[in-house]
Amino acid sequence: MSDEPQPTDLRGASELMRLLEIEFDEVSSTSVIGSIAADERHHQPWGLVHGGLFTAAIETFATTGAFEAVKDRGQLAVGVTNITDFLRPHRSGRLAVNARAIQQGRTQQLWEVEISRPEDGKLVARGQVRLQNVDGAS
């Protein structure tokens, strides 16, 4: 397994991935860097981006990296907890996403993810995801 960061295109993998317009710039077994769309399509009724967008992005980036860490063992990584903190409101504009592994063990992994505004670097949301490494045939 190479730990060299690789761009990955999963945008067409599901309707959710298409809606989030996820772009991965770097993907490795310990780090995932990219961006997500955040605009009026993702608003709650009061004109701000829905917190579910941030939660889904955090889960997606953590799971992508966690999968890279176990795929050569024939395993998948599935989320068991997702804790997301919403730090400031956002209305529109792509957001930067940076995920990194905090702990990677034989059976579980813990990832931390930050979502920020590229123009000033301020955090919009942050979260952590604990993942279980499971048999690929499960």
N, CA, C and O atoms as a GROMACS GRO file, in nm:
protein
  552
    1MET      N    1   0.084  -0.119   0.000
    1MET     CA    2   0.000   0.000   0.000
    1MET      C    3   0.088   0.124   0.000
    1MET      O    4   0.176   0.138   0.085
    2SER      N    5   0.065   0.212  -0.092
    2SER     CA    6   0.137   0.337  -0.098
    2SER      C    7   0.064   0.440  -0.014
    2SER      O    8  -0.058   0.451  -0.020
    3ASP      N    9   0.140   0.516   0.065
    3ASP     CA   10   0.079   0.620   0.147
    3ASP      C   11   0.091   0.756   0.079
    3ASP      O   12   0.060   0.858   0.140
    4GLU      N   13   0.138   0.757  -0.047
    4GLU     CA   14   0.144   0.881  -0.122
    4GLU      C   15   0.002   0.933  -0.147
    4GLU      O   16  -0.083   0.856  -0.192
    5PRO      N   17  -0.025   1.061  -0.118
    5PRO     CA   18  -0.159   1.115  -0.143
    5PRO      C   19  -0.199   1.102  -0.289
    5PRO      O   20  -0.120   1.132  -0.378
    6GLN      N   21  -0.321   1.058  -0.312
    6GLN     CA   22  -0.374   1.040  -0.447
    6GLN      C   23  -0.508   1.112  -0.460
    6GLN      O   24  -0.592   1.099  -0.370
    7PRO      N   25  -0.531   1.187  -0.568
    7PRO     CA   26  -0.663   1.245  -0.589
    7PRO      C   27  -0.763   1.133  -0.618
    7PRO      O   28  -0.729   1.034  -0.683
    8THR      N   29  -0.882   1.149  -0.571
    8THR     CA   30  -0.986   1.048  -0.591
    8THR      C   31  -1.112   1.117  -0.639
    8THR      O   32  -1.150   1.222  -0.587
    9ASP      N   33  -1.177   1.058  -0.739
    9ASP     CA   34  -1.301   1.114  -0.790
    9ASP      C   35  -1.415   1.020  -0.757
    9ASP      O   36  -1.437   0.921  -0.826
   10LEU      N   37  -1.488   1.051  -0.650
   10LEU     CA   38  -1.604   0.972  -0.608
   10LEU      C   39  -1.733   1.052  -0.626
   10LEU      O   40  -1.839   1.010  -0.578
   11ARG      N   41  -1.725   1.166  -0.695
   11ARG     CA   42  -1.842   1.254  -0.706
   11ARG      C   43  -1.965   1.185  -0.763
   11ARG      O   44  -2.076   1.214  -0.720
   12GLY      N   45  -1.948   1.095  -0.857
   12GLY     CA   46  -2.061   1.029  -0.918
   12GLY      C   47  -2.103   0.901  -0.848
   12GLY      O   48  -2.191   0.830  -0.897
   13ALA      N   49  -2.042   0.870  -0.734
   13ALA     CA   50  -2.068   0.744  -0.665
   13ALA      C   51  -2.210   0.733  -0.611
   13ALA      O   52  -2.263   0.622  -0.597
   14SER      N   53  -2.272   0.845  -0.580
   14SER     CA   54  -2.410   0.844  -0.528
   14SER      C   55  -2.470   0.983  -0.547
   14SER      O   56  -2.400   1.080  -0.575
   15GLU      N   57  -2.600   0.990  -0.530
   15GLU     CA   58  -2.668   1.119  -0.540
   15GLU      C   59  -2.617   1.216  -0.432
   15GLU      O   60  -2.602   1.335  -0.458
   16LEU      N   61  -2.591   1.164  -0.312
   16LEU     CA   62  -2.539   1.249  -0.205
   16LEU      C   63  -2.403   1.307  -0.244
   16LEU      O   64  -2.378   1.426  -0.224
   17MET      N   65  -2.315   1.225  -0.299
   17MET     CA   66  -2.183   1.274  -0.340
   17MET      C   67  -2.197   1.381  -0.449
   17MET      O   68  -2.121   1.478  -0.450
   18ARG      N   69  -2.292   1.363  -0.539
   18ARG     CA   70  -2.314   1.464  -0.644
   18ARG      C   71  -2.367   1.594  -0.582
   18ARG      O   72  -2.326   1.702  -0.622
   19LEU      N   73  -2.458   1.583  -0.488
   19LEU     CA   74  -2.514   1.703  -0.424
   19LEU      C   75  -2.408   1.780  -0.346
   19LEU      O   76  -2.408   1.903  -0.347
   20LEU      N   77  -2.320   1.709  -0.279
   20LEU     CA   78  -2.215   1.774  -0.201
   20LEU      C   79  -2.103   1.829  -0.289
   20LEU      O   80  -2.023   1.911  -0.244
   21GLU      N   81  -2.097   1.782  -0.415
   21GLU     CA   82  -1.989   1.821  -0.507
   21GLU      C   83  -1.854   1.809  -0.440
   21GLU      O   84  -1.772   1.901  -0.443
   22ILE      N   85  -1.831   1.693  -0.378
   22ILE     CA   86  -1.705   1.669  -0.309
   22ILE      C   87  -1.592   1.659  -0.410
   22ILE      O   88  -1.602   1.590  -0.511
   23GLU      N   89  -1.484   1.728  -0.380
   23GLU     CA   90  -1.362   1.718  -0.458
   23GLU      C   91  -1.249   1.679  -0.363
   23GLU      O   92  -1.226   1.746  -0.262
   24PHE      N   93  -1.180   1.571  -0.396
   24PHE     CA   94  -1.065   1.528  -0.317
   24PHE      C   95  -0.938   1.573  -0.388
   24PHE      O   96  -0.916   1.539  -0.505
   25ASP      N   97  -0.854   1.648  -0.320
   25ASP     CA   98  -0.726   1.690  -0.375
   25ASP      C   99  -0.616   1.591  -0.337
   25ASP      O  100  -0.527   1.563  -0.417
   26GLU      N  101  -0.622   1.539  -0.215
   26GLU     CA  102  -0.525   1.442  -0.167
   26GLU      C  103  -0.597   1.338  -0.083
   26GLU      O  104  -0.679   1.372   0.002
   27VAL      N  105  -0.567   1.212  -0.109
   27VAL     CA  106  -0.625   1.103  -0.031
   27VAL      C  107  -0.513   1.006   0.006
   27VAL      O  108  -0.444   0.955  -0.082
   28SER      N  109  -0.496   0.982   0.135
   28SER     CA  110  -0.400   0.881   0.180
   28SER      C  111  -0.462   0.808   0.299
   28SER      O  112  -0.574   0.838   0.340
   29SER      N  113  -0.388   0.714   0.352
   29SER     CA  114  -0.439   0.636   0.466
   29SER      C  115  -0.436   0.714   0.597
   29SER      O  116  -0.487   0.666   0.698
   30THR      N  117  -0.377   0.834   0.597
   30THR     CA  118  -0.370   0.914   0.720
   30THR      C  119  -0.422   1.056   0.703
   30THR      O  120  -0.432   1.130   0.801
   31SER      N  121  -0.455   1.096   0.579
   31SER     CA  122  -0.498   1.234   0.556
   31SER      C  123  -0.584   1.241   0.429
   31SER      O  124  -0.556   1.175   0.330
   32VAL      N  125  -0.689   1.324   0.435
   32VAL     CA  126  -0.774   1.348   0.318
   32VAL      C  127  -0.799   1.499   0.312
   32VAL      O  128  -0.844   1.558   0.410
   33ILE      N  129  -0.770   1.559   0.198
   33ILE     CA  130  -0.786   1.704   0.181
   33ILE      C  131  -0.869   1.728   0.056
   33ILE      O  132  -0.850   1.664  -0.047
   34GLY      N  133  -0.963   1.822   0.067
   34GLY     CA  134  -1.046   1.855  -0.047
   34GLY      C  135  -1.142   1.967  -0.015
   34GLY      O  136  -1.114   2.053   0.069
   35SER      N  137  -1.256   1.966  -0.084
   35SER     CA  138  -1.355   2.072  -0.063
   35SER      C  139  -1.495   2.019  -0.093
   35SER      O  140  -1.513   1.914  -0.154
   36ILE      N  141  -1.594   2.096  -0.048
   36ILE     CA  142  -1.735   2.065  -0.071
   36ILE      C  143  -1.809   2.191  -0.116
   36ILE      O  144  -1.768   2.303  -0.086
   37ALA      N  145  -1.918   2.170  -0.188
   37ALA     CA  146  -2.006   2.281  -0.223
   37ALA      C  147  -2.090   2.315  -0.100
   37ALA      O  148  -2.123   2.227  -0.020
   38ALA      N  149  -2.124   2.440  -0.086
   38ALA     CA  150  -2.212   2.484   0.022
   38ALA      C  151  -2.284   2.609  -0.029
   38ALA      O  152  -2.229   2.719  -0.026
   39ASP      N  153  -2.407   2.590  -0.074
   39ASP     CA  154  -2.481   2.701  -0.132
   39ASP      C  155  -2.630   2.684  -0.104
   39ASP      O  156  -2.670   2.604  -0.019
   40GLU      N  157  -2.713   2.760  -0.176
   40GLU     CA  158  -2.858   2.760  -0.149
   40GLU      C  159  -2.923   2.622  -0.163
   40GLU      O  160  -3.028   2.598  -0.103
   41ARG      N  161  -2.864   2.531  -0.240
   41ARG     CA  162  -2.918   2.395  -0.250
   41ARG      C  163  -2.909   2.320  -0.118
   41ARG      O  164  -2.980   2.222  -0.096
   42HIS      N  165  -2.822   2.367  -0.030
   42HIS     CA  166  -2.794   2.299   0.096
   42HIS      C  167  -2.849   2.375   0.216
   42HIS      O  168  -2.812   2.346   0.330
   43HIS      N  169  -2.936   2.474   0.192
   43HIS     CA  170  -2.988   2.557   0.300
   43HIS      C  171  -3.099   2.488   0.379
   43HIS      O  172  -3.175   2.408   0.326
   44GLN      N  173  -3.104   2.523   0.507
   44GLN     CA  174  -3.223   2.494   0.587
   44GLN      C  175  -3.322   2.609   0.559
   44GLN      O  176  -3.286   2.703   0.489
   45PRO      N  177  -3.444   2.604   0.612
   45PRO     CA  178  -3.544   2.704   0.575
   45PRO      C  179  -3.509   2.849   0.608
   45PRO      O  180  -3.576   2.940   0.558
   46TRP      N  181  -3.408   2.875   0.690
   46TRP     CA  182  -3.376   3.011   0.732
   46TRP      C  183  -3.256   3.069   0.659
   46TRP      O  184  -3.201   3.170   0.702
   47GLY      N  185  -3.216   3.006   0.547
   47GLY     CA  186  -3.117   3.064   0.459
   47GLY      C  187  -2.972   3.035   0.492
   47GLY      O  188  -2.882   3.096   0.434
   48LEU      N  189  -2.946   2.942   0.583
   48LEU     CA  190  -2.808   2.903   0.616
   48LEU      C  191  -2.786   2.758   0.574
   48LEU      O  192  -2.881   2.680   0.564
   49VAL      N  193  -2.660   2.724   0.549
   49VAL     CA  194  -2.628   2.586   0.514
   49VAL      C  195  -2.668   2.494   0.629
   49VAL      O  196  -2.636   2.521   0.745
   50HIS      N  197  -2.738   2.387   0.596
   50HIS     CA  198  -2.788   2.290   0.694
   50HIS      C  199  -2.672   2.216   0.758
   50HIS      O  200  -2.578   2.176   0.690
   51GLY      N  201  -2.678   2.197   0.889
   51GLY     CA  202  -2.573   2.125   0.961
   51GLY      C  203  -2.551   1.984   0.912
   51GLY      O  204  -2.442   1.929   0.927
   52GLY      N  205  -2.654   1.924   0.853
   52GLY     CA  206  -2.640   1.790   0.798
   52GLY      C  207  -2.537   1.783   0.687
   52GLY      O  208  -2.474   1.679   0.667
   53LEU      N  209  -2.519   1.893   0.614
   53LEU     CA  210  -2.416   1.898   0.510
   53LEU      C  211  -2.279   1.878   0.574
   53LEU      O  212  -2.197   1.802   0.523
   54PHE      N  213  -2.254   1.948   0.684
   54PHE     CA  214  -2.124   1.937   0.751
   54PHE      C  215  -2.104   1.797   0.807
   54PHE      O  216  -1.995   1.740   0.795
   55THR      N  217  -2.208   1.742   0.868
   55THR     CA  218  -2.199   1.608   0.924
   55THR      C  219  -2.170   1.505   0.816
   55THR      O  220  -2.087   1.416   0.834
   56ALA      N  221  -2.239   1.516   0.702
   56ALA     CA  222  -2.218   1.423   0.591
   56ALA      C  223  -2.077   1.437   0.534
   56ALA      O  224  -2.013   1.337   0.501
   57ALA      N  225  -2.028   1.559   0.522
   57ALA     CA  226  -1.892   1.580   0.470
   57ALA      C  227  -1.788   1.523   0.566
   57ALA      O  228  -1.692   1.459   0.522
   58ILE      N  229  -1.806   1.545   0.694
   58ILE     CA  230  -1.712   1.493   0.794
   58ILE      C  231  -1.708   1.341   0.788
   58ILE      O  232  -1.601   1.281   0.790
   59GLU      N  233  -1.824   1.279   0.780
   59GLU     CA  234  -1.831   1.132   0.770
   59GLU      C  235  -1.763   1.083   0.642
   59GLU      O  236  -1.690   0.985   0.644
   60THR      N  237  -1.789   1.151   0.531
   60THR     CA  238  -1.735   1.108   0.402
   60THR      C  239  -1.583   1.119   0.397
   60THR      O  240  -1.517   1.026   0.351
   61PHE      N  241  -1.528   1.229   0.442
   61PHE     CA  242  -1.383   1.246   0.438
   61PHE      C  243  -1.313   1.149   0.533
   61PHE      O  244  -1.211   1.092   0.497
   62ALA      N  245  -1.367   1.130   0.652
   62ALA     CA  246  -1.307   1.036   0.747
   62ALA      C  247  -1.314   0.893   0.693
   62ALA      O  248  -1.216   0.819   0.701
   63THR      N  249  -1.428   0.855   0.639
   63THR     CA  250  -1.445   0.719   0.588
   63THR      C  251  -1.355   0.693   0.468
   63THR      O  252  -1.302   0.583   0.452
   64THR      N  253  -1.337   0.793   0.383
   64THR     CA  254  -1.250   0.777   0.267
   64THR      C  255  -1.107   0.746   0.310
   64THR      O  256  -1.045   0.655   0.256
   65GLY      N  257  -1.055   0.820   0.405
   65GLY     CA  258  -0.920   0.794   0.455
   65GLY      C  259  -0.910   0.663   0.529
   65GLY      O  260  -0.813   0.589   0.513
   66ALA      N  261  -1.010   0.634   0.612
   66ALA     CA  262  -1.009   0.510   0.689
   66ALA      C  263  -1.012   0.389   0.596
   66ALA      O  264  -0.945   0.289   0.623
   67PHE      N  265  -1.089   0.397   0.487
   67PHE     CA  266  -1.091   0.289   0.390
   67PHE      C  267  -0.953   0.269   0.327
   67PHE      O  268  -0.909   0.156   0.309
   68GLU      N  269  -0.886   0.378   0.294
   68GLU     CA  270  -0.752   0.368   0.237
   68GLU      C  271  -0.657   0.292   0.330
   68GLU      O  272  -0.567   0.221   0.285
   69ALA      N  273  -0.680   0.307   0.461
   69ALA     CA  274  -0.592   0.243   0.559
   69ALA      C  275  -0.614   0.092   0.568
   69ALA      O  276  -0.523   0.020   0.609
   70VAL      N  277  -0.732   0.043   0.531
   70VAL     CA  278  -0.763  -0.100   0.551
   70VAL      C  279  -0.793  -0.177   0.423
   70VAL      O  280  -0.808  -0.299   0.428
   71LYS      N  281  -0.803  -0.112   0.310
   71LYS     CA  282  -0.847  -0.178   0.187
   71LYS      C  283  -0.754  -0.292   0.145
   71LYS      O  284  -0.801  -0.392   0.092
   72ASP      N  285  -0.625  -0.277   0.168
   72ASP     CA  286  -0.532  -0.382   0.128
   72ASP      C  287  -0.544  -0.507   0.217
   72ASP      O  288  -0.491  -0.612   0.183
   73ARG      N  289  -0.614  -0.494   0.330
   73ARG     CA  290  -0.641  -0.609   0.417
   73ARG      C  291  -0.775  -0.672   0.384
   73ARG      O  292  -0.818  -0.765   0.452
   74GLY      N  293  -0.842  -0.622   0.279
   74GLY     CA  294  -0.974  -0.674   0.243
   74GLY      C  295  -1.084  -0.627   0.336
   74GLY      O  296  -1.187  -0.693   0.348
   75GLN      N  297  -1.062  -0.513   0.401
   75GLN     CA  298  -1.160  -0.462   0.496
   75GLN      C  299  -1.226  -0.334   0.445
   75GLN      O  300  -1.179  -0.271   0.351
   76LEU      N  301  -1.334  -0.299   0.511
   76LEU     CA  302  -1.402  -0.171   0.495
   76LEU      C  303  -1.394  -0.099   0.628
   76LEU      O  304  -1.365  -0.161   0.731
   77ALA      N  305  -1.419   0.030   0.628
   77ALA     CA  306  -1.428   0.107   0.752
   77ALA      C  307  -1.567   0.168   0.757
   77ALA      O  308  -1.608   0.237   0.664
   78VAL      N  309  -1.640   0.142   0.864
   78VAL     CA  310  -1.776   0.193   0.878
   78VAL      C  311  -1.785   0.280   1.004
   78VAL      O  312  -1.731   0.246   1.109
   79GLY      N  313  -1.853   0.392   0.991
   79GLY     CA  314  -1.867   0.484   1.103
   79GLY      C  315  -1.952   0.427   1.214
   79GLY      O  316  -2.056   0.366   1.190
   80VAL      N  317  -1.906   0.446   1.338
   80VAL     CA  318  -1.985   0.406   1.454
   80VAL      C  319  -2.027   0.527   1.538
   80VAL      O  320  -2.127   0.521   1.609
   81THR      N  321  -1.950   0.635   1.530
   81THR     CA  322  -1.993   0.761   1.592
   81THR      C  323  -1.946   0.876   1.504
   81THR      O  324  -1.842   0.869   1.440
   82ASN      N  325  -2.026   0.983   1.503
   82ASN     CA  326  -1.991   1.105   1.433
   82ASN      C  327  -2.034   1.219   1.524
   82ASN      O  328  -2.153   1.241   1.548
   83ILE      N  329  -1.936   1.292   1.574
   83ILE     CA  330  -1.962   1.406   1.661
   83ILE      C  331  -1.923   1.531   1.584
   83ILE      O  332  -1.806   1.549   1.550
   84THR      N  333  -2.019   1.617   1.556
   84THR     CA  334  -1.993   1.736   1.477
   84THR      C  335  -2.026   1.861   1.558
   84THR      O  336  -2.133   1.871   1.617
   85ASP      N  337  -1.933   1.955   1.560
   85ASP     CA  338  -1.954   2.085   1.624
   85ASP      C  339  -1.973   2.188   1.514
   85ASP      O  340  -1.891   2.199   1.423
   86PHE      N  341  -2.082   2.264   1.521
   86PHE     CA  342  -2.111   2.370   1.425
   86PHE      C  343  -2.060   2.500   1.486
   86PHE      O  344  -2.110   2.544   1.590
   87LEU      N  345  -1.961   2.563   1.423
   87LEU     CA  346  -1.892   2.674   1.487
   87LEU      C  347  -1.937   2.812   1.440
   87LEU      O  348  -1.938   2.907   1.518
   88ARG      N  349  -1.974   2.824   1.312
   88ARG     CA  350  -2.026   2.952   1.264
   88ARG      C  351  -2.115   2.928   1.143
   88ARG      O  352  -2.094   2.832   1.069
   89PRO      N  353  -2.214   3.014   1.123
   89PRO     CA  354  -2.305   2.996   1.009
   89PRO      C  355  -2.234   3.022   0.877
   89PRO      O  356  -2.134   3.094   0.870
   90HIS      N  357  -2.290   2.963   0.773
   90HIS     CA  358  -2.234   2.981   0.639
   90HIS      C  359  -2.350   2.986   0.540
   90HIS      O  360  -2.444   2.907   0.551
   91ARG      N  361  -2.343   3.076   0.444
   91ARG     CA  362  -2.450   3.090   0.345
   91ARG      C  363  -2.413   3.031   0.210
   91ARG      O  364  -2.491   2.955   0.153
   92SER      N  365  -2.295   3.064   0.158
   92SER     CA  366  -2.262   3.018   0.024
   92SER      C  367  -2.113   3.026  -0.002
   92SER      O  368  -2.044   3.116   0.048
   93GLY      N  369  -2.063   2.931  -0.079
   93GLY     CA  370  -1.923   2.928  -0.119
   93GLY      C  371  -1.859   2.796  -0.082
   93GLY      O  372  -1.889   2.740   0.023
   94ARG      N  373  -1.772   2.745  -0.168
   94ARG     CA  374  -1.703   2.619  -0.140
   94ARG      C  375  -1.627   2.628  -0.009
   94ARG      O  376  -1.578   2.734   0.029
   95LEU      N  377  -1.620   2.516   0.058
   95LEU     CA  378  -1.551   2.508   0.185
   95LEU      C  379  -1.439   2.406   0.176
   95LEU      O  380  -1.452   2.302   0.111
   96ALA      N  381  -1.328   2.436   0.242
   96ALA     CA  382  -1.214   2.345   0.247
   96ALA      C  383  -1.238   2.241   0.356
   96ALA      O  384  -1.292   2.273   0.462
   97VAL      N  385  -1.198   2.118   0.329
   97VAL     CA  386  -1.213   2.009   0.426
   97VAL      C  387  -1.078   1.941   0.442
   97VAL      O  388  -1.011   1.907   0.344
   98ASN      N  389  -1.038   1.924   0.568
   98ASN     CA  390  -0.910   1.861   0.600
   98ASN      C  391  -0.934   1.754   0.706
   98ASN      O  392  -0.975   1.785   0.818
   99ALA      N  393  -0.908   1.629   0.671
   99ALA     CA  394  -0.928   1.518   0.764
   99ALA      C  395  -0.794   1.453   0.795
   99ALA      O  396  -0.709   1.440   0.707
  100ARG      N  397  -0.776   1.411   0.920
  100ARG     CA  398  -0.652   1.342   0.954
  100ARG      C  399  -0.681   1.233   1.057
  100ARG      O  400  -0.768   1.246   1.143
  101ALA      N  401  -0.605   1.127   1.044
  101ALA     CA  402  -0.619   1.016   1.138
  101ALA      C  403  -0.558   1.055   1.272
  101ALA      O  404  -0.447   1.109   1.278
  102ILE      N  405  -0.631   1.028   1.380
  102ILE     CA  406  -0.579   1.051   1.514
  102ILE      C  407  -0.526   0.920   1.570
  102ILE      O  408  -0.420   0.917   1.634
  103GLN      N  409  -0.599   0.812   1.546
  103GLN     CA  410  -0.561   0.679   1.596
  103GLN      C  411  -0.607   0.576   1.495
  103GLN      O  412  -0.720   0.582   1.446
  104GLN      N  413  -0.521   0.482   1.463
  104GLN     CA  414  -0.555   0.375   1.370
  104GLN      C  415  -0.508   0.243   1.429
  104GLN      O  416  -0.389   0.216   1.438
  105GLY      N  417  -0.605   0.162   1.468
  105GLY     CA  418  -0.574   0.033   1.527
  105GLY      C  419  -0.621  -0.082   1.441
  105GLY      O  420  -0.668  -0.063   1.328
  106ARG      N  421  -0.608  -0.201   1.495
  106ARG     CA  422  -0.647  -0.321   1.421
  106ARG      C  423  -0.797  -0.326   1.398
  106ARG      O  424  -0.841  -0.372   1.292
  107THR      N  425  -0.876  -0.279   1.494
  107THR     CA  426  -1.022  -0.290   1.482
  107THR      C  427  -1.095  -0.157   1.469
  107THR      O  428  -1.208  -0.154   1.421
  108GLN      N  429  -1.032  -0.048   1.512
  108GLN     CA  430  -1.099   0.082   1.505
  108GLN      C  431  -1.003   0.192   1.464
  108GLN      O  432  -0.881   0.178   1.474
  109GLN      N  433  -1.062   0.300   1.415
  109GLN     CA  434  -0.987   0.421   1.381
  109GLN      C  435  -1.062   0.542   1.435
  109GLN      O  436  -1.184   0.538   1.451
  110LEU      N  437  -0.988   0.649   1.463
  110LEU     CA  438  -1.048   0.776   1.502
  110LEU      C  439  -0.990   0.884   1.412
  110LEU      O  440  -0.869   0.898   1.401
  111TRP      N  441  -1.080   0.960   1.348
  111TRP     CA  442  -1.041   1.066   1.255
  111TRP      C  443  -1.096   1.199   1.303
  111TRP      O  444  -1.204   1.205   1.362
  112GLU      N  445  -1.021   1.306   1.278
  112GLU     CA  446  -1.063   1.443   1.307
  112GLU      C  447  -1.074   1.517   1.174
  112GLU      O  448  -0.988   1.504   1.087
  113VAL      N  449  -1.182   1.595   1.159
  113VAL     CA  450  -1.207   1.666   1.033
  113VAL      C  451  -1.240   1.811   1.063
  113VAL      O  452  -1.318   1.841   1.153
  114GLU      N  453  -1.180   1.901   0.986
  114GLU     CA  454  -1.210   2.044   0.998
  114GLU      C  455  -1.263   2.096   0.865
  114GLU      O  456  -1.212   2.062   0.758
  115ILE      N  457  -1.367   2.178   0.873
  115ILE     CA  458  -1.426   2.242   0.756
  115ILE      C  459  -1.409   2.393   0.775
  115ILE      O  460  -1.453   2.449   0.875
  116SER      N  461  -1.344   2.458   0.678
  116SER     CA  462  -1.315   2.600   0.694
  116SER      C  463  -1.342   2.678   0.566
  116SER      O  464  -1.353   2.621   0.457
  117ARG      N  465  -1.351   2.810   0.583
  117ARG     CA  466  -1.367   2.899   0.469
  117ARG      C  467  -1.229   2.925   0.410
  117ARG      O  468  -1.139   2.970   0.481
  118PRO      N  469  -1.210   2.897   0.281
  118PRO     CA  470  -1.077   2.918   0.221
  118PRO      C  471  -1.030   3.062   0.225
  118PRO      O  472  -0.910   3.088   0.237
  119GLU      N  473  -1.123   3.157   0.215
  119GLU     CA  474  -1.082   3.298   0.205
  119GLU      C  475  -1.018   3.351   0.333
  119GLU      O  476  -0.932   3.439   0.324
  120ASP      N  477  -1.057   3.302   0.451
  120ASP     CA  478  -0.997   3.353   0.574
  120ASP      C  479  -0.951   3.242   0.669
  120ASP      O  480  -0.896   3.271   0.776
  121GLY      N  481  -0.972   3.117   0.632
  121GLY     CA  482  -0.927   3.005   0.714
  121GLY      C  483  -1.009   2.978   0.839
  121GLY      O  484  -0.975   2.889   0.916
  122LYS      N  485  -1.117   3.054   0.859
  122LYS     CA  486  -1.197   3.035   0.981
  122LYS      C  487  -1.277   2.905   0.974
  122LYS      O  488  -1.334   2.870   0.870
  123LEU      N  489  -1.280   2.835   1.087
  123LEU     CA  490  -1.355   2.710   1.095
  123LEU      C  491  -1.504   2.735   1.092
  123LEU      O  492  -1.555   2.824   1.161
  124VAL      N  493  -1.575   2.657   1.014
  124VAL     CA  494  -1.721   2.659   1.008
  124VAL      C  495  -1.776   2.543   1.091
  124VAL      O  496  -1.877   2.556   1.160
  125ALA      N  497  -1.707   2.428   1.082
  125ALA     CA  498  -1.747   2.311   1.160
  125ALA      C  499  -1.624   2.222   1.179
  125ALA      O  500  -1.528   2.229   1.103
  126ARG      N  501  -1.630   2.139   1.282
  126ARG     CA  502  -1.526   2.040   1.305
  126ARG      C  503  -1.593   1.917   1.362
  126ARG      O  504  -1.701   1.925   1.421
  127GLY      N  505  -1.529   1.804   1.343
  127GLY     CA  506  -1.589   1.683   1.396
  127GLY      C  507  -1.489   1.571   1.408
  127GLY      O  508  -1.375   1.580   1.362
  128GLN      N  509  -1.536   1.464   1.470
  128GLN     CA  510  -1.455   1.344   1.476
  128GLN      C  511  -1.545   1.224   1.451
  128GLN      O  512  -1.662   1.222   1.488
  129VAL      N  513  -1.485   1.126   1.386
  129VAL     CA  514  -1.558   1.005   1.350
  129VAL      C  515  -1.477   0.885   1.398
  129VAL      O  516  -1.359   0.872   1.367
  130ARG      N  517  -1.543   0.798   1.475
  130ARG     CA  518  -1.484   0.669   1.511
  130ARG      C  519  -1.538   0.568   1.411
  130ARG      O  520  -1.658   0.564   1.384
  131LEU      N  521  -1.448   0.487   1.357
  131LEU     CA  522  -1.485   0.388   1.256
  131LEU      C  523  -1.441   0.250   1.300
  131LEU      O  524  -1.338   0.233   1.365
  132GLN      N  525  -1.521   0.151   1.264
  132GLN     CA  526  -1.490   0.011   1.289
  132GLN      C  527  -1.434  -0.047   1.161
  132GLN      O  528  -1.492  -0.028   1.054
  133ASN      N  529  -1.324  -0.119   1.170
  133ASN     CA  530  -1.268  -0.191   1.055
  133ASN      C  531  -1.338  -0.325   1.049
  133ASN      O  532  -1.329  -0.404   1.143
  134VAL      N  533  -1.407  -0.352   0.939
  134VAL     CA  534  -1.485  -0.476   0.926
  134VAL      C  535  -1.443  -0.552   0.801
  134VAL      O  536  -1.387  -0.496   0.708
  135ASP      N  537  -1.472  -0.680   0.801
  135ASP     CA  538  -1.447  -0.766   0.686
  135ASP      C  539  -1.516  -0.710   0.563
  135ASP      O  540  -1.632  -0.670   0.573
  136GLY      N  541  -1.451  -0.705   0.450
  136GLY     CA  542  -1.508  -0.654   0.328
  136GLY      C  543  -1.630  -0.731   0.281
  136GLY      O  544  -1.714  -0.675   0.210
  137ALA      N  545  -1.642  -0.856   0.319
  137ALA     CA  546  -1.755  -0.939   0.278
  137ALA      C  547  -1.877  -0.919   0.367
  137ALA      O  548  -1.984  -0.971   0.337
  138SER      N  549  -1.861  -0.844   0.475
  138SER     CA  550  -1.972  -0.824   0.570
  138SER      C  551  -2.085  -0.744   0.512
  138SER      O  552  -2.185  -0.719   0.580
   0.00000   0.00000   0.00000
